[in-house]
Amino acid sequence: MTEILKVEFFRLKKSKLFWIMFGVAALLPLLSVLLFTLLANVLTALPQETSVDGWSFIRSLNMTALLLSSFGSPSDDSALLAVICSGIFLSREFSYGTLGKMLVARRSRGEIYASYLLIALTVGASYMGVAMLSTLIFSGSVFGFGQMNAAQSVVSVVTAFAMGLVAVAFVQTMTCMFLFGTRSLAAAIALPIVICNIVPSVISGIVSFWETIVTVTTNNVPNANLSWIPLYNASLLDLSQIDGALIGKILLYFVPLSVFFGCMGWVFFRKADLK
């Protein structure tokens, strides 16, 4: 397995696609900071009777913690980039016949699968890590952590990193499962994107529609506990006010599903014709 990993990490280091996506993941947080900076300036420049202190308003939102919260969701931009990169990178193993050559060289399927899964997780963790570091550098220096003290800020960063790793495992094991199950690049990229990006948006739309209907028909705001809804509950994560119960509910879905995806990927890989 060590020899397989050495070869795969060397290929990954030489991959232009990996480094291009890595650079995009690092720059996207800067774009977010620039947009919020523009918003702060626009609010401040409004006519005197309607103007507000844009910078005070942005800082009051705990913008850095808000941006860090997104890393706990599988719909984060860095997760999307990781799906594309790992899907394309690993799918080449099928088209190049690399897997068959490894079997001829007496490498076990378990070694090969574990190596590829580790590569996928490395890609996801790398993109998440650089995006988080970029967020801390740009957003932290411009907006700070708002009303949060030093201890709260540290807890927020550590929690964001831990939840980010869980989201990476969820997304990348799913990508490997679809890739090894279908041996199709399109399915390996499209299906995780649909599940991680489109499905949460659909659920959010349904929830908003339901809340509106209930509010209009009963004149009461619904008091349902929406934090139990899978995928949707990850979007509720707010690291400026950490809710341990919500984090537990997110992990209740993501951890077992990641294990399930990993096991199913192995089942598909073990039975696949790799010649």
Coordinates of C-alpha atoms in Angstrom, one line a residue:
M1 CA 0.0 0.0 0.0
T2 CA 2.9 2.4 0.7
E3 CA 4.2 2.0 -2.8
I4 CA 0.8 2.7 -4.3
L5 CA 0.4 5.8 -2.2
K6 CA 3.9 7.1 -3.2
V7 CA 2.9 6.7 -6.9
E8 CA -0.5 8.3 -6.4
F9 CA 0.8 11.2 -4.3
F10 CA 3.5 11.8 -6.9
R11 CA 0.8 11.9 -9.7
L12 CA -1.3 14.2 -7.6
K13 CA 1.7 16.6 -7.0
K14 CA 2.2 16.7 -10.8
S15 CA -1.4 17.2 -11.6
K16 CA -2.2 20.6 -13.1
L17 CA -5.9 20.1 -12.3
F18 CA -5.2 19.6 -8.6
W19 CA -3.2 22.8 -8.3
I20 CA -5.6 24.9 -10.4
M21 CA -8.5 23.8 -8.2
F22 CA -6.3 24.3 -5.1
G23 CA -5.7 27.9 -6.2
V24 CA -9.4 28.5 -6.8
A25 CA -10.3 27.1 -3.3
A26 CA -7.7 29.5 -1.8
L27 CA -9.0 32.6 -3.7
L28 CA -12.8 32.1 -3.3
P29 CA -12.8 33.3 0.4
L30 CA -11.0 36.5 -0.8
L31 CA -13.8 37.1 -3.3
S32 CA -16.4 36.8 -0.4
V33 CA -14.5 39.3 1.7
L34 CA -14.3 41.7 -1.2
L35 CA -18.0 41.5 -1.8
F36 CA -18.8 42.1 1.9
T37 CA -16.3 45.0 1.9
L38 CA -18.1 46.5 -1.0
L39 CA -21.4 46.1 0.8
A40 CA -20.0 47.8 3.9
N41 CA -18.8 50.8 1.8
V42 CA -22.2 51.0 -0.1
L43 CA -24.2 51.1 3.1
T44 CA -21.9 53.8 4.5
A45 CA -22.2 55.9 1.3
L46 CA -26.0 55.9 1.3
P47 CA -27.8 59.3 1.7
Q48 CA -27.4 60.6 5.3
E49 CA -31.0 60.0 6.3
T50 CA -30.8 56.3 5.3
S51 CA -27.1 55.5 5.7
V52 CA -25.7 53.2 8.4
D53 CA -22.3 52.4 9.6
G54 CA -21.6 49.6 7.1
W55 CA -18.5 48.4 8.9
S56 CA -20.2 48.2 12.3
F57 CA -23.1 46.4 10.7
I58 CA -20.9 43.8 9.0
R59 CA -18.8 43.2 12.1
S60 CA -22.0 42.8 14.2
L61 CA -22.8 39.8 12.0
N62 CA -19.7 38.0 13.2
M63 CA -18.8 37.6 9.5
T64 CA -15.7 35.5 10.0
A65 CA -17.6 32.9 12.2
L66 CA -20.4 33.0 9.6
L67 CA -18.0 32.2 6.8
L68 CA -16.3 29.4 8.9
S69 CA -19.7 27.9 9.5
S70 CA -20.1 27.0 5.8
F71 CA -17.2 24.5 6.0
G72 CA -19.4 22.1 8.1
S73 CA -21.8 21.8 5.1
P74 CA -21.2 19.5 2.1
S75 CA -22.4 22.2 -0.2
D76 CA -19.3 24.4 0.6
D77 CA -17.4 25.6 -2.5
S78 CA -14.2 23.7 -1.5
A79 CA -16.2 20.5 -1.3
L80 CA -17.5 21.0 -4.8
L81 CA -14.0 21.6 -6.1
A82 CA -12.8 18.4 -4.4
V83 CA -15.5 16.4 -6.0
I84 CA -14.5 17.6 -9.4
C85 CA -10.8 17.1 -8.9
S86 CA -11.0 13.6 -7.2
G87 CA -13.6 12.4 -9.7
I88 CA -11.5 13.3 -12.7
F89 CA -8.2 12.2 -11.1
L90 CA -9.4 8.8 -10.0
S91 CA -11.5 8.0 -13.1
R92 CA -8.3 8.1 -15.1
E93 CA -7.2 4.9 -13.3
F94 CA -9.9 3.1 -15.2
S95 CA -9.2 4.7 -18.6
Y96 CA -5.4 4.2 -18.3
G97 CA -5.7 0.5 -17.2
T98 CA -3.7 1.3 -14.1
L99 CA -5.9 -0.9 -11.9
G100 CA -5.4 -4.0 -14.0
K101 CA -1.6 -3.5 -13.9
M102 CA -1.7 -3.2 -10.1
L103 CA -3.5 -6.5 -9.8
V104 CA -1.0 -8.2 -12.1
A105 CA 1.7 -6.8 -9.8
R106 CA 0.0 -8.7 -6.9
R107 CA -1.5 -5.7 -5.2
S108 CA -4.6 -6.6 -3.3
R109 CA -7.9 -4.9 -4.0
G110 CA -8.0 -3.8 -0.4
E111 CA -4.7 -2.0 -0.7
I112 CA -5.8 -0.3 -4.0
Y113 CA -9.2 0.8 -2.7
A114 CA -7.8 2.1 0.6
S115 CA -5.1 4.1 -1.3
Y116 CA -7.6 5.7 -3.6
L117 CA -10.0 6.5 -0.8
L118 CA -7.1 8.1 1.1
I119 CA -6.2 10.2 -2.0
A120 CA -9.8 11.4 -2.3
L121 CA -9.9 12.4 1.3
T122 CA -6.5 14.1 1.0
V123 CA -7.8 16.2 -1.9
G124 CA -10.9 17.2 0.1
A125 CA -9.0 18.0 3.2
S126 CA -6.4 20.0 1.3
Y127 CA -9.1 22.2 -0.4
M128 CA -11.0 22.6 2.8
G129 CA -7.8 23.5 4.8
V130 CA -6.5 26.1 2.3
A131 CA -10.0 27.7 2.0
M132 CA -10.3 27.9 5.8
L133 CA -6.8 29.3 6.1
S134 CA -7.6 31.9 3.5
T135 CA -10.9 32.8 5.3
L136 CA -9.0 33.3 8.5
I137 CA -6.3 35.5 6.9
F138 CA -8.6 37.7 4.8
S139 CA -11.9 37.8 6.8
G140 CA -10.1 37.6 10.1
S141 CA -7.9 40.6 9.3
V142 CA -10.7 42.7 7.8
F143 CA -13.7 41.9 9.9
G144 CA -12.2 40.2 12.9
F145 CA -14.5 38.0 15.1
G146 CA -17.1 40.7 15.9
Q147 CA -18.3 40.4 19.5
M148 CA -16.6 37.1 20.2
N149 CA -13.8 36.9 22.7
A150 CA -10.5 35.1 22.2
A151 CA -11.7 31.8 23.7
Q152 CA -14.9 31.8 21.6
S153 CA -12.9 32.6 18.5
V154 CA -10.5 29.6 19.1
V155 CA -13.4 27.2 19.7
S156 CA -15.1 28.5 16.6
V157 CA -12.1 27.8 14.5
V158 CA -11.4 24.3 16.0
T159 CA -15.1 23.4 15.6
A160 CA -15.1 24.6 12.0
F161 CA -12.1 22.5 11.2
A162 CA -13.5 19.4 12.8
M163 CA -16.9 19.7 11.1
G164 CA -15.1 20.5 7.9
L165 CA -13.3 17.1 8.1
V166 CA -16.6 15.4 8.7
A167 CA -18.1 17.1 5.7
V168 CA -15.0 16.1 3.6
A169 CA -15.4 12.5 4.6
F170 CA -19.1 12.5 3.7
V171 CA -18.6 14.0 0.3
Q172 CA -15.4 12.1 -0.7
T173 CA -16.6 8.7 0.3
M174 CA -19.8 9.3 -1.6
T175 CA -17.8 10.3 -4.7
C176 CA -15.7 7.1 -4.5
M177 CA -18.8 5.0 -4.0
F178 CA -20.4 6.4 -7.2
L179 CA -17.2 6.3 -9.1
F180 CA -16.4 2.6 -8.3
G181 CA -20.1 1.7 -8.5
T182 CA -20.7 3.1 -11.9
R183 CA -17.2 3.6 -13.3
S184 CA -18.6 6.7 -14.9
L185 CA -17.0 10.1 -14.4
A186 CA -20.3 11.9 -15.1
A187 CA -22.1 10.0 -12.3
A188 CA -19.1 10.4 -9.9
I189 CA -19.3 14.1 -10.2
A190 CA -23.0 14.8 -10.9
L191 CA -24.6 12.7 -8.3
P192 CA -22.6 14.1 -5.3
I193 CA -23.2 17.6 -6.6
V194 CA -27.0 16.9 -6.8
I195 CA -27.1 15.4 -3.3
C196 CA -24.8 18.0 -1.6
N197 CA -25.9 21.1 -3.4
I198 CA -29.3 20.8 -5.1
V199 CA -31.1 18.6 -2.6
P200 CA -30.3 20.9 0.4
S201 CA -31.6 23.9 -1.7
V202 CA -34.8 22.0 -2.5
I203 CA -35.3 21.1 1.1
S204 CA -34.7 24.7 2.1
G205 CA -37.2 25.8 -0.4
I206 CA -39.8 23.3 0.8
V207 CA -39.2 24.4 4.4
S208 CA -39.5 28.1 3.5
F209 CA -42.7 27.4 1.6
W210 CA -44.2 25.4 4.5
E211 CA -43.3 28.1 7.0
T212 CA -44.9 30.8 4.8
I213 CA -48.1 28.8 4.3
V214 CA -48.4 28.1 8.1
T215 CA -47.7 31.7 8.9
V216 CA -50.3 33.1 6.4
T217 CA -53.1 30.6 7.3
T218 CA -52.7 30.6 11.1
N219 CA -51.1 33.9 11.8
N220 CA -48.5 32.0 13.9
V221 CA -44.9 31.4 13.2
P222 CA -44.4 27.6 13.1
N223 CA -42.3 26.2 16.0
A224 CA -41.2 22.9 14.4
N225 CA -37.7 21.6 15.2
L226 CA -36.1 21.7 11.8
S227 CA -32.7 20.7 13.1
W228 CA -33.5 17.0 12.6
I229 CA -33.8 17.4 8.8
P230 CA -30.7 15.7 7.2
L231 CA -28.5 17.8 5.0
Y232 CA -30.7 20.9 5.7
N233 CA -29.5 21.0 9.4
A234 CA -25.9 21.5 8.2
S235 CA -27.0 24.9 6.8
L236 CA -28.2 25.9 10.3
L237 CA -24.7 25.7 11.8
D238 CA -23.7 29.0 13.3
L239 CA -20.3 29.0 14.9
S240 CA -20.8 32.4 16.5
Q241 CA -23.2 30.7 18.8
I242 CA -22.2 27.1 19.0
D243 CA -25.1 24.7 19.5
G244 CA -23.9 21.3 20.7
A245 CA -27.2 19.6 20.1
L246 CA -27.3 20.8 16.5
I247 CA -23.7 19.6 15.9
G248 CA -24.7 16.2 17.4
K249 CA -27.6 15.9 15.0
I250 CA -25.4 16.8 12.0
L251 CA -22.9 14.1 13.1
L252 CA -25.7 11.7 13.6
Y253 CA -26.3 11.7 9.8
F254 CA -22.9 12.4 8.4
V255 CA -20.8 9.9 10.3
P256 CA -22.9 6.8 9.7
L257 CA -23.5 7.8 6.0
S258 CA -19.8 8.3 5.5
V259 CA -19.1 4.8 6.8
F260 CA -21.9 3.4 4.7
F261 CA -20.6 5.1 1.5
G262 CA -17.1 3.8 2.3
C263 CA -18.3 0.3 2.7
M264 CA -20.5 0.3 -0.4
G265 CA -17.6 1.7 -2.4
W266 CA -15.5 -1.2 -1.3
V267 CA -18.3 -3.7 -2.2
F268 CA -18.5 -2.2 -5.7
F269 CA -14.7 -2.1 -6.1
R270 CA -14.2 -5.7 -4.9
K271 CA -16.7 -7.0 -7.4
A272 CA -15.7 -4.8 -10.3
D273 CA -13.9 -6.2 -13.4
L274 CA -10.7 -4.3 -13.4
K275 CA -8.9 -6.0 -16.3

